[in-house]
């Protein structure tokens, strides 16, 4: 063929393309995109409740070489719990093109909107063969409010998934309906790409969509059942990336902590809202110019009724016979999507309770409403098919019995105009308060600009403490956007290049310190010590909208000094207790209790994190690690002097004997007046390390327990006491209710022996009853042979005497307040303490079970030093030694057993009782540490030490942070309740490599992704070649 025929052929091809129609649609779509995203393109920072995922994470990823934040334990180059391939490709592209994080975000979100329209246009055009119908379908698809809300909220993996949805559907349609060979070969690439690019919820919903639609389609035409292999292959390839991501990150997807009531709130409340596809995610509109999706306030309900025209028109497409098999399959699938979109708000809500509890990803608060995105896909395609059918008919007769018939000409254009008008008007407010961006006001930017000039590998903490979103009710806007968006501190990393300390996904850790600070609990002033040691916090920034009281609290803390007060009225404080991400401690201390007890121990002078590594016993699950830590001859802290809790946390009882009662409470519903529910309150206030069972109504909870056979058994209950508590009773095996004491002046967790029972069976049922007069909270139950606790207490006492350097009992104000009269709570410089307000001589009694004979030192921390206290022990008066700062010490030889220590003082913060003999000696390690952060997932640490020492790495604890000195693996444990600790067993020079192991898995998975795609493509190509050869042979 010569060049002239080739040119003629090309002209014919271009003419047949109807490129003018395509260009016209592209211009319209581009114009809509430009108008919609004009505000989004005008500033560097996007608004939206999750916009930090767009900018903050991306910017840190670009600066460090990967998307990684170990405070929120994600695998490198991944995002959240799903390290899928797309972010890696985007980072590579952004780096090559030299794009900023902000520019990349704009491309993603604006590009997703445009791509969604273009993809639906091509999809609908290929199926319906109607240019008008495909254009209308694209507009209806793009302006799906559920999709728009994902853009406004900053959920970019949902936006990407929605944009790719028409491509996935068209490929599936061509494969199963037309058995198009190119589409069949494209299945592996398209669906593997989708699975590696979209949010897990989108993958789950698309999987359901594929199953339902394929079933409904092939039920109508069983002669094509052999084609079911195509949707099956698509389904498998779709879910592989998420499955491999779970394997590579180890975080899993069945890990939400939402309640069903939250899912009810975020799901559609009624069938009309669901049919009209009204958005349920509207937080971006809080404080905005218009409080609804419609420009005219108060018109939401009217527009919802008008929006029902879209589903009505979609259903009308079933009237025409063309593509009826496809239409019926789509309509049936749409009904299933509608069923899920309503979530628990329907007659079959019981099914959703089961799914919420048992099906991965369906336990999210917003997942059900997102089925509306797929219902929008059904509407768009059915509308395109309806318009295509109407275009074949110059006029349509509408006849209603007993009424004159009506002939409608150009009905296709009427339907098109109606559909476009409805979707544009019903979502009209997005044109004036849609995707937007802003520039960080100077009053917020200047403290971060100051910090950006200070070198070092440190983190910063921003105030208001723990704020995730900017509270517009404060009124101090300073140019900050009125729509609900992230707190300015979230964007600080863009300016400073430094990580923020507070992690929303490690909230159980950070909420403890927030609670202690806001309540001024004893020890809160020593928070900078903990922040500097575990979180490597060097600077605290009080932003201009920080509450004055909170700023005052931080200024009152030990070791925080004012670094600068800037023109915009923000304040920067520097932490003198800051330490680098990798640093050492000379010794190890094991402690019972929760996270809040750490600050109590620091305030009481029991532990100094500068030279001591503190480990919570309750966080050590591995018995080998536990034994190894005991072998280092640690200092042992027993909170409240409770040796039973020491036994429990030290693994003295097996799983059959010790039961976590939170496992038997309701974990889906949150109505505590009607149910015992699981509660994380005790975890987040630092008094416990696992969830408890809680109720404030008249309710009974049953828990099955296992005894060792018939015999006599002691039953113990760990529960919460405090103001406002109700009456709690325990019934064991139907033998009569026993009341458990629940009142104390301050909230605390205690063990109570319920009773001794003669049991005739190994299977028993325990009933816990709350009378509704107040709240009741229970954590654990212990069932052991009678006298077993006393035996094990003797064993642990012997262990303490023989194997530890020292043991210290610590009593905070909540412990000392038990059983006292004429004492009240008073706030002092260190927080809340006890003050005597009676008329007699003040006296405070502490009951302690001394584990072994020896010299013991009793230290009393008073609220003032006006009068020197004294002590009376077994009738012997003991004078105090003034240690300064309101602390007094008493030394006395005590014999093993229960002792009552009477302290004659008018105030108290804490009391500690410690055995003599803790090594303060001369063999403390002199260690020199240097480190290099090779990547977000790899460190090289050099340590030169003169004796065994403990290395701390300020990255959120994970078993995957493994350390090797050459080929030797170091003992790894959880340090400071949140970070990684390693034991260096001898003096010497160490060159330690610390790696996040799952990063290697993730990189291996990239090869698996490619191999799986190629294999599936080759298999399908071979099958098609074999089928073609077979057909040729038959002919």
mmCIF file of N, CA and C in Angstrom, residues 864-969:
data_model
loop_
_atom_site.group_PDB
_atom_site.id
_atom_site.type_symbol
_atom_site.label_atom_id
_atom_site.label_comp_id
_atom_site.label_asym_id
_atom_site.label_seq_id
_atom_site.Cartn_x
_atom_site.Cartn_y
_atom_site.Cartn_z
ATOM 1 N N UNK A 864 3.281 20.528 100.477
ATOM 2 C CA UNK A 864 4.012 21.684 100.981
ATOM 3 C C UNK A 864 4.995 21.182 102.026
ATOM 4 N N UNK A 865 5.961 21.979 102.320
ATOM 5 C CA UNK A 865 7.010 21.564 103.250
ATOM 6 C C UNK A 865 6.963 22.362 104.537
ATOM 7 N N UNK A 866 5.767 22.802 104.916
ATOM 8 C CA UNK A 866 5.668 23.673 106.079
ATOM 9 C C UNK A 866 5.951 22.930 107.383
ATOM 10 N N UNK A 867 5.536 21.667 107.478
ATOM 11 C CA UNK A 867 5.733 20.892 108.696
ATOM 12 C C UNK A 867 6.359 19.555 108.351
ATOM 13 N N UNK A 868 7.444 19.210 109.055
ATOM 14 C CA UNK A 868 8.094 17.930 108.789
ATOM 15 C C UNK A 868 7.204 16.802 109.279
ATOM 16 N N UNK A 869 6.906 15.820 108.445
ATOM 17 C CA UNK A 869 6.039 14.708 108.857
ATOM 18 C C UNK A 869 6.821 13.699 109.687
ATOM 19 N N UNK A 870 6.090 12.754 110.249
ATOM 20 C CA UNK A 870 6.699 11.642 110.965
ATOM 21 C C UNK A 870 5.954 10.381 110.578
ATOM 22 N N UNK A 871 6.499 9.233 110.994
ATOM 23 C CA UNK A 871 5.886 7.961 110.651
ATOM 24 C C UNK A 871 5.802 7.093 111.883
ATOM 25 N N UNK A 872 4.809 6.215 111.905
ATOM 26 C CA UNK A 872 4.640 5.251 112.980
ATOM 27 C C UNK A 872 4.457 3.884 112.321
ATOM 28 N N UNK A 873 5.407 2.971 112.593
ATOM 29 C CA UNK A 873 5.350 1.634 112.013
ATOM 30 C C UNK A 873 5.455 0.618 113.137
ATOM 31 N N UNK A 874 4.374 -0.164 113.314
ATOM 32 C CA UNK A 874 4.298 -1.182 114.367
ATOM 33 C C UNK A 874 4.618 -0.579 115.727
ATOM 34 N N UNK A 875 4.060 0.624 115.955
ATOM 35 C CA UNK A 875 4.202 1.290 117.244
ATOM 36 C C UNK A 875 5.525 2.006 117.444
ATOM 37 N N UNK A 876 6.387 1.984 116.447
ATOM 38 C CA UNK A 876 7.695 2.619 116.578
ATOM 39 C C UNK A 876 7.705 3.926 115.779
ATOM 40 N N UNK A 877 7.911 5.073 116.444
ATOM 41 C CA UNK A 877 7.965 6.352 115.708
ATOM 42 C C UNK A 877 9.284 6.486 114.952
ATOM 43 N N UNK A 878 9.210 7.085 113.773
ATOM 44 C CA UNK A 878 10.392 7.267 112.934
ATOM 45 C C UNK A 878 10.400 8.697 112.435
ATOM 46 N N UNK A 879 11.528 9.347 112.584
ATOM 47 C CA UNK A 879 11.667 10.715 112.117
ATOM 48 C C UNK A 879 12.017 10.733 110.630
ATOM 49 N N UNK A 880 11.708 11.862 110.024
ATOM 50 C CA UNK A 880 11.907 11.997 108.577
ATOM 51 C C UNK A 880 13.208 12.703 108.271
ATOM 52 N N UNK A 881 13.750 12.379 107.105
ATOM 53 C CA UNK A 881 14.879 13.105 106.538
ATOM 54 C C UNK A 881 14.361 13.983 105.414
ATOM 55 N N UNK A 882 14.607 15.271 105.530
ATOM 56 C CA UNK A 882 14.105 16.217 104.537
ATOM 57 C C UNK A 882 14.965 16.138 103.274
ATOM 58 N N UNK A 883 14.349 15.752 102.170
ATOM 59 C CA UNK A 883 15.054 15.633 100.896
ATOM 60 C C UNK A 883 14.917 16.889 100.050
ATOM 61 N N UNK A 884 14.136 17.857 100.543
ATOM 62 C CA UNK A 884 13.889 19.068 99.766
ATOM 63 C C UNK A 884 12.721 18.894 98.807
ATOM 64 N N UNK A 885 12.194 20.003 98.338
ATOM 65 C CA UNK A 885 11.090 20.010 97.374
ATOM 66 C C UNK A 885 9.867 19.279 97.910
ATOM 67 N N UNK A 886 9.676 19.318 99.232
ATOM 68 C CA UNK A 886 8.500 18.702 99.821
ATOM 69 C C UNK A 886 8.573 17.202 99.966
ATOM 70 N N UNK A 887 9.746 16.593 99.768
ATOM 71 C CA UNK A 887 9.904 15.150 99.884
ATOM 72 C C UNK A 887 10.634 14.812 101.182
ATOM 73 N N UNK A 888 10.167 13.720 101.831
ATOM 74 C CA UNK A 888 10.752 13.276 103.101
ATOM 75 C C UNK A 888 10.935 11.766 103.049
ATOM 76 N N UNK A 889 12.025 11.296 103.667
ATOM 77 C CA UNK A 889 12.348 9.876 103.621
ATOM 78 C C UNK A 889 12.409 9.303 105.025
ATOM 79 N N UNK A 890 11.959 8.038 105.155
ATOM 80 C CA UNK A 890 12.033 7.284 106.402
ATOM 81 C C UNK A 890 12.696 5.947 106.078
ATOM 82 N N UNK A 891 13.694 5.550 106.853
ATOM 83 C CA UNK A 891 14.346 4.269 106.640
ATOM 84 C C UNK A 891 14.073 3.372 107.835
ATOM 85 N N UNK A 892 13.685 2.116 107.544
ATOM 86 C CA UNK A 892 13.297 1.207 108.608
ATOM 87 C C UNK A 892 13.507 -0.225 108.150
ATOM 88 N N UNK A 893 13.921 -1.089 109.080
ATOM 89 C CA UNK A 893 14.006 -2.512 108.792
ATOM 90 C C UNK A 893 12.630 -3.139 108.975
ATOM 91 N N UNK A 894 12.151 -3.812 107.930
ATOM 92 C CA UNK A 894 10.825 -4.420 107.959
ATOM 93 C C UNK A 894 10.938 -5.924 107.752
ATOM 94 N N UNK A 895 10.040 -6.624 108.436
ATOM 95 C CA UNK A 895 9.965 -8.075 108.303
ATOM 96 C C UNK A 895 8.858 -8.402 107.299
ATOM 97 N N UNK A 896 9.053 -9.447 106.527
ATOM 98 C CA UNK A 896 8.095 -9.885 105.512
ATOM 99 C C UNK A 896 6.696 -10.016 106.098
ATOM 100 N N UNK A 897 5.688 -9.515 105.339
ATOM 101 C CA UNK A 897 4.307 -9.626 105.780
ATOM 102 C C UNK A 897 3.548 -8.324 105.576
ATOM 103 N N UNK A 898 2.264 -8.322 105.927
ATOM 104 C CA UNK A 898 1.414 -7.144 105.770
ATOM 105 C C UNK A 898 1.728 -6.132 106.863
ATOM 106 N N UNK A 899 2.061 -4.924 106.450
ATOM 107 C CA UNK A 899 2.424 -3.868 107.388
ATOM 108 C C UNK A 899 1.518 -2.653 107.159
ATOM 109 N N UNK A 900 1.215 -1.993 108.268
ATOM 110 C CA UNK A 900 0.485 -0.734 108.209
ATOM 111 C C UNK A 900 1.446 0.390 108.545
ATOM 112 N N UNK A 901 1.641 1.287 107.605
ATOM 113 C CA UNK A 901 2.560 2.404 107.759
ATOM 114 C C UNK A 901 1.734 3.659 107.956
ATOM 115 N N UNK A 902 1.822 4.235 109.134
ATOM 116 C CA UNK A 902 1.043 5.427 109.458
ATOM 117 C C UNK A 902 1.916 6.652 109.268
ATOM 118 N N UNK A 903 1.508 7.518 108.359
ATOM 119 C CA UNK A 903 2.247 8.732 108.059
ATOM 120 C C UNK A 903 1.483 9.924 108.626
ATOM 121 N N UNK A 904 2.136 10.664 109.494
ATOM 122 C CA UNK A 904 1.509 11.825 110.115
ATOM 123 C C UNK A 904 1.914 13.067 109.331
ATOM 124 N N UNK A 905 1.042 13.426 108.399
ATOM 125 C CA UNK A 905 1.293 14.541 107.486
ATOM 126 C C UNK A 905 -0.033 15.202 107.157
ATOM 127 N N UNK A 906 0.029 16.452 106.777
ATOM 128 C CA UNK A 906 -1.204 17.172 106.446
ATOM 129 C C UNK A 906 -1.507 17.159 104.952
ATOM 130 N N UNK A 907 -0.593 16.633 104.144
ATOM 131 C CA UNK A 907 -0.831 16.584 102.696
ATOM 132 C C UNK A 907 0.025 15.485 102.082
ATOM 133 N N UNK A 908 -0.360 15.054 100.897
ATOM 134 C CA UNK A 908 0.411 14.015 100.230
ATOM 135 C C UNK A 908 0.110 13.999 98.740
ATOM 136 N N UNK A 909 1.176 13.876 97.961
ATOM 137 C CA UNK A 909 1.050 13.571 96.534
ATOM 138 C C UNK A 909 1.237 12.072 96.297
ATOM 139 N N UNK A 910 2.300 11.547 96.877
ATOM 140 C CA UNK A 910 2.614 10.145 96.628
ATOM 141 C C UNK A 910 3.426 9.576 97.781
ATOM 142 N N UNK A 911 3.406 8.250 97.857
ATOM 143 C CA UNK A 911 4.229 7.514 98.817
ATOM 144 C C UNK A 911 4.899 6.388 98.051
ATOM 145 N N UNK A 912 6.201 6.222 98.272
ATOM 146 C CA UNK A 912 6.912 5.089 97.689
ATOM 147 C C UNK A 912 7.589 4.311 98.800
ATOM 148 N N UNK A 913 7.588 3.001 98.650
ATOM 149 C CA UNK A 913 8.229 2.111 99.621
ATOM 150 C C UNK A 913 9.203 1.257 98.836
ATOM 151 N N UNK A 914 10.495 1.489 99.007
ATOM 152 C CA UNK A 914 11.493 0.795 98.206
ATOM 153 C C UNK A 914 12.493 0.034 99.038
ATOM 154 N N UNK A 915 12.885 -1.131 98.528
ATOM 155 C CA UNK A 915 13.906 -1.931 99.208
ATOM 156 C C UNK A 915 15.276 -1.325 98.970
ATOM 157 N N UNK A 916 16.153 -1.503 99.924
ATOM 158 C CA UNK A 916 17.510 -0.997 99.792
ATOM 159 C C UNK A 916 18.295 -1.949 98.892
ATOM 160 N N UNK A 917 19.269 -1.406 98.184
ATOM 161 C CA UNK A 917 20.140 -2.272 97.419
ATOM 162 C C UNK A 917 20.078 -2.084 95.929
ATOM 163 N N UNK A 918 19.279 -1.127 95.452
ATOM 164 C CA UNK A 918 19.279 -0.901 94.016
ATOM 165 C C UNK A 918 20.649 -0.397 93.587
ATOM 166 N N UNK A 919 21.135 -0.981 92.493
ATOM 167 C CA UNK A 919 22.471 -0.629 92.013
ATOM 168 C C UNK A 919 22.487 0.794 91.468
ATOM 169 N N UNK A 920 23.143 1.649 92.215
ATOM 170 C CA UNK A 920 23.370 2.991 91.702
ATOM 171 C C UNK A 920 24.849 3.142 91.423
ATOM 172 N N UNK A 921 25.554 1.977 91.552
ATOM 173 C CA UNK A 921 26.997 1.868 91.651
ATOM 174 C C UNK A 921 27.804 2.596 90.640
ATOM 175 N N UNK A 922 28.924 2.078 90.553
ATOM 176 C CA UNK A 922 29.929 2.770 89.784
ATOM 177 C C UNK A 922 30.109 2.157 88.403
ATOM 178 N N UNK A 923 29.288 1.111 88.110
ATOM 179 C CA UNK A 923 29.471 0.414 86.840
ATOM 180 C C UNK A 923 28.432 0.834 85.808
ATOM 181 N N UNK A 924 27.862 2.022 85.995
ATOM 182 C CA UNK A 924 26.891 2.488 85.013
ATOM 183 C C UNK A 924 27.582 2.680 83.670
ATOM 184 N N UNK A 925 26.838 2.368 82.610
ATOM 185 C CA UNK A 925 27.423 2.407 81.273
ATOM 186 C C UNK A 925 27.760 3.838 80.869
ATOM 187 N N UNK A 926 28.911 3.969 80.277
ATOM 188 C CA UNK A 926 29.260 5.207 79.605
ATOM 189 C C UNK A 926 29.175 4.911 78.122
ATOM 190 N N UNK A 927 28.100 5.376 77.507
ATOM 191 C CA UNK A 927 27.833 5.023 76.115
ATOM 192 C C UNK A 927 27.880 6.260 75.232
ATOM 193 N N UNK A 928 28.468 6.068 74.062
ATOM 194 C CA UNK A 928 28.489 7.100 73.032
ATOM 195 C C UNK A 928 27.695 6.558 71.846
ATOM 196 N N UNK A 929 26.685 7.332 71.411
ATOM 197 C CA UNK A 929 25.781 6.865 70.358
ATOM 198 C C UNK A 929 25.810 7.833 69.191
ATOM 199 N N UNK A 930 25.977 7.300 68.012
ATOM 200 C CA UNK A 930 25.768 8.050 66.772
ATOM 201 C C UNK A 930 24.886 7.190 65.868
ATOM 202 N N UNK A 931 24.078 7.856 65.051
ATOM 203 C CA UNK A 931 23.210 7.077 64.163
ATOM 204 C C UNK A 931 22.975 7.832 62.871
ATOM 205 N N UNK A 932 22.608 7.061 61.868
ATOM 206 C CA UNK A 932 22.244 7.623 60.567
ATOM 207 C C UNK A 932 20.936 6.986 60.130
ATOM 208 N N UNK A 933 20.006 7.829 59.754
ATOM 209 C CA UNK A 933 18.727 7.335 59.237
ATOM 210 C C UNK A 933 18.866 7.155 57.734
ATOM 211 N N UNK A 934 19.183 5.935 57.330
ATOM 212 C CA UNK A 934 19.434 5.651 55.927
ATOM 213 C C UNK A 934 18.192 5.878 55.075
ATOM 214 N N UNK A 935 17.055 5.510 55.619
ATOM 215 C CA UNK A 935 15.763 5.662 54.942
ATOM 216 C C UNK A 935 14.704 5.637 56.023
ATOM 217 N N UNK A 936 13.456 5.911 55.679
ATOM 218 C CA UNK A 936 12.418 5.852 56.716
ATOM 219 C C UNK A 936 12.280 4.478 57.354
ATOM 220 N N UNK A 937 12.835 3.453 56.740
ATOM 221 C CA UNK A 937 12.687 2.099 57.278
ATOM 222 C C UNK A 937 14.021 1.453 57.636
ATOM 223 N N UNK A 938 15.083 2.251 57.740
ATOM 224 C CA UNK A 938 16.395 1.657 58.035
ATOM 225 C C UNK A 938 17.291 2.646 58.776
ATOM 226 N N UNK A 939 17.913 2.173 59.852
ATOM 227 C CA UNK A 939 18.862 2.953 60.645
ATOM 228 C C UNK A 939 20.171 2.176 60.764
ATOM 229 N N UNK A 940 21.256 2.919 60.861
ATOM 230 C CA UNK A 940 22.547 2.358 61.267
ATOM 231 C C UNK A 940 22.969 3.097 62.532
ATOM 232 N N UNK A 941 23.130 2.356 63.631
ATOM 233 C CA UNK A 941 23.432 2.957 64.932
ATOM 234 C C UNK A 941 24.764 2.409 65.424
ATOM 235 N N UNK A 942 25.667 3.312 65.786
ATOM 236 C CA UNK A 942 26.959 2.930 66.360
ATOM 237 C C UNK A 942 26.968 3.265 67.837
ATOM 238 N N UNK A 943 27.270 2.259 68.667
ATOM 239 C CA UNK A 943 27.280 2.430 70.115
ATOM 240 C C UNK A 943 28.616 1.934 70.657
ATOM 241 N N UNK A 944 29.230 2.784 71.453
ATOM 242 C CA UNK A 944 30.434 2.383 72.181
ATOM 243 C C UNK A 944 30.112 2.480 73.660
ATOM 244 N N UNK A 945 30.143 1.322 74.366
ATOM 245 C CA UNK A 945 29.707 1.294 75.760
ATOM 246 C C UNK A 945 30.691 0.522 76.620
ATOM 247 N N UNK A 946 30.800 0.926 77.881
ATOM 248 C CA UNK A 946 31.736 0.291 78.809
ATOM 249 C C UNK A 946 31.094 -0.839 79.611
ATOM 250 N N UNK A 947 29.805 -1.053 79.438
ATOM 251 C CA UNK A 947 29.109 -2.125 80.155
ATOM 252 C C UNK A 947 27.801 -2.417 79.428
ATOM 253 N N UNK A 948 27.083 -3.474 79.803
ATOM 254 C CA UNK A 948 25.789 -3.747 79.169
ATOM 255 C C UNK A 948 24.893 -2.510 79.227
ATOM 256 N N UNK A 949 24.148 -2.295 78.170
ATOM 257 C CA UNK A 949 23.310 -1.100 78.107
ATOM 258 C C UNK A 949 22.049 -1.390 77.303
ATOM 259 N N UNK A 950 21.145 -0.424 77.306
ATOM 260 C CA UNK A 950 19.852 -0.576 76.635
ATOM 261 C C UNK A 950 19.704 0.538 75.609
ATOM 262 N N UNK A 951 19.427 0.155 74.381
ATOM 263 C CA UNK A 951 19.300 1.097 73.279
ATOM 264 C C UNK A 951 17.822 1.348 72.997
ATOM 265 N N UNK A 952 17.449 2.627 72.867
ATOM 266 C CA UNK A 952 16.067 2.993 72.560
ATOM 267 C C UNK A 952 16.004 3.640 71.184
ATOM 268 N N UNK A 953 15.020 3.201 70.387
ATOM 269 C CA UNK A 953 14.771 3.797 69.073
ATOM 270 C C UNK A 953 13.398 4.430 69.088
ATOM 271 N N UNK A 954 13.364 5.727 68.852
ATOM 272 C CA UNK A 954 12.114 6.485 68.945
ATOM 273 C C UNK A 954 11.291 6.331 67.670
ATOM 274 N N UNK A 955 10.864 5.112 67.412
ATOM 275 C CA UNK A 955 9.903 4.791 66.363
ATOM 276 C C UNK A 955 8.839 3.912 67.000
ATOM 277 N N UNK A 956 7.593 4.080 66.574
ATOM 278 C CA UNK A 956 6.498 3.351 67.204
ATOM 279 C C UNK A 956 6.767 1.852 67.182
ATOM 280 N N UNK A 957 6.523 1.192 68.307
ATOM 281 C CA UNK A 957 6.924 -0.203 68.469
ATOM 282 C C UNK A 957 6.255 -1.114 67.449
ATOM 283 N N UNK A 958 7.062 -1.978 66.875
ATOM 284 C CA UNK A 958 6.585 -3.054 66.016
ATOM 285 C C UNK A 958 7.601 -4.179 66.076
ATOM 286 N N UNK A 959 7.105 -5.416 66.028
ATOM 287 C CA UNK A 959 8.016 -6.562 65.989
ATOM 288 C C UNK A 959 8.919 -6.525 64.772
ATOM 289 N N UNK A 960 8.518 -5.743 63.776
ATOM 290 C CA UNK A 960 9.279 -5.711 62.530
ATOM 291 C C UNK A 960 10.518 -4.826 62.594
ATOM 292 N N UNK A 961 10.646 -4.025 63.651
ATOM 293 C CA UNK A 961 11.862 -3.223 63.813
ATOM 294 C C UNK A 961 12.946 -4.117 64.434
ATOM 295 N N UNK A 962 13.609 -4.897 63.626
ATOM 296 C CA UNK A 962 14.620 -5.831 64.121
ATOM 297 C C UNK A 962 16.000 -5.197 64.053
ATOM 298 N N UNK A 963 16.842 -5.549 65.043
ATOM 299 C CA UNK A 963 18.183 -4.983 65.134
ATOM 300 C C UNK A 963 19.206 -6.114 65.109
ATOM 301 N N UNK A 964 20.272 -5.909 64.335
ATOM 302 C CA UNK A 964 21.340 -6.902 64.229
ATOM 303 C C UNK A 964 22.688 -6.213 64.410
ATOM 304 N N UNK A 965 23.512 -6.822 65.231
ATOM 305 C CA UNK A 965 24.905 -6.424 65.363
ATOM 306 C C UNK A 965 25.708 -7.446 64.578
ATOM 307 N N UNK A 966 25.985 -7.117 63.320
ATOM 308 C CA UNK A 966 26.524 -8.121 62.410
ATOM 309 C C UNK A 966 25.451 -9.152 62.111
ATOM 310 N N UNK A 967 25.736 -10.415 62.429
ATOM 311 C CA UNK A 967 24.746 -11.478 62.212
ATOM 312 C C UNK A 967 23.959 -11.792 63.476
ATOM 313 N N UNK A 968 24.280 -11.119 64.568
ATOM 314 C CA UNK A 968 23.631 -11.404 65.851
ATOM 315 C C UNK A 968 22.399 -10.521 66.039
ATOM 316 N N UNK A 969 21.254 -11.162 66.278
ATOM 317 C CA UNK A 969 20.018 -10.417 66.530
ATOM 318 C C UNK A 969 19.985 -9.971 67.987
#
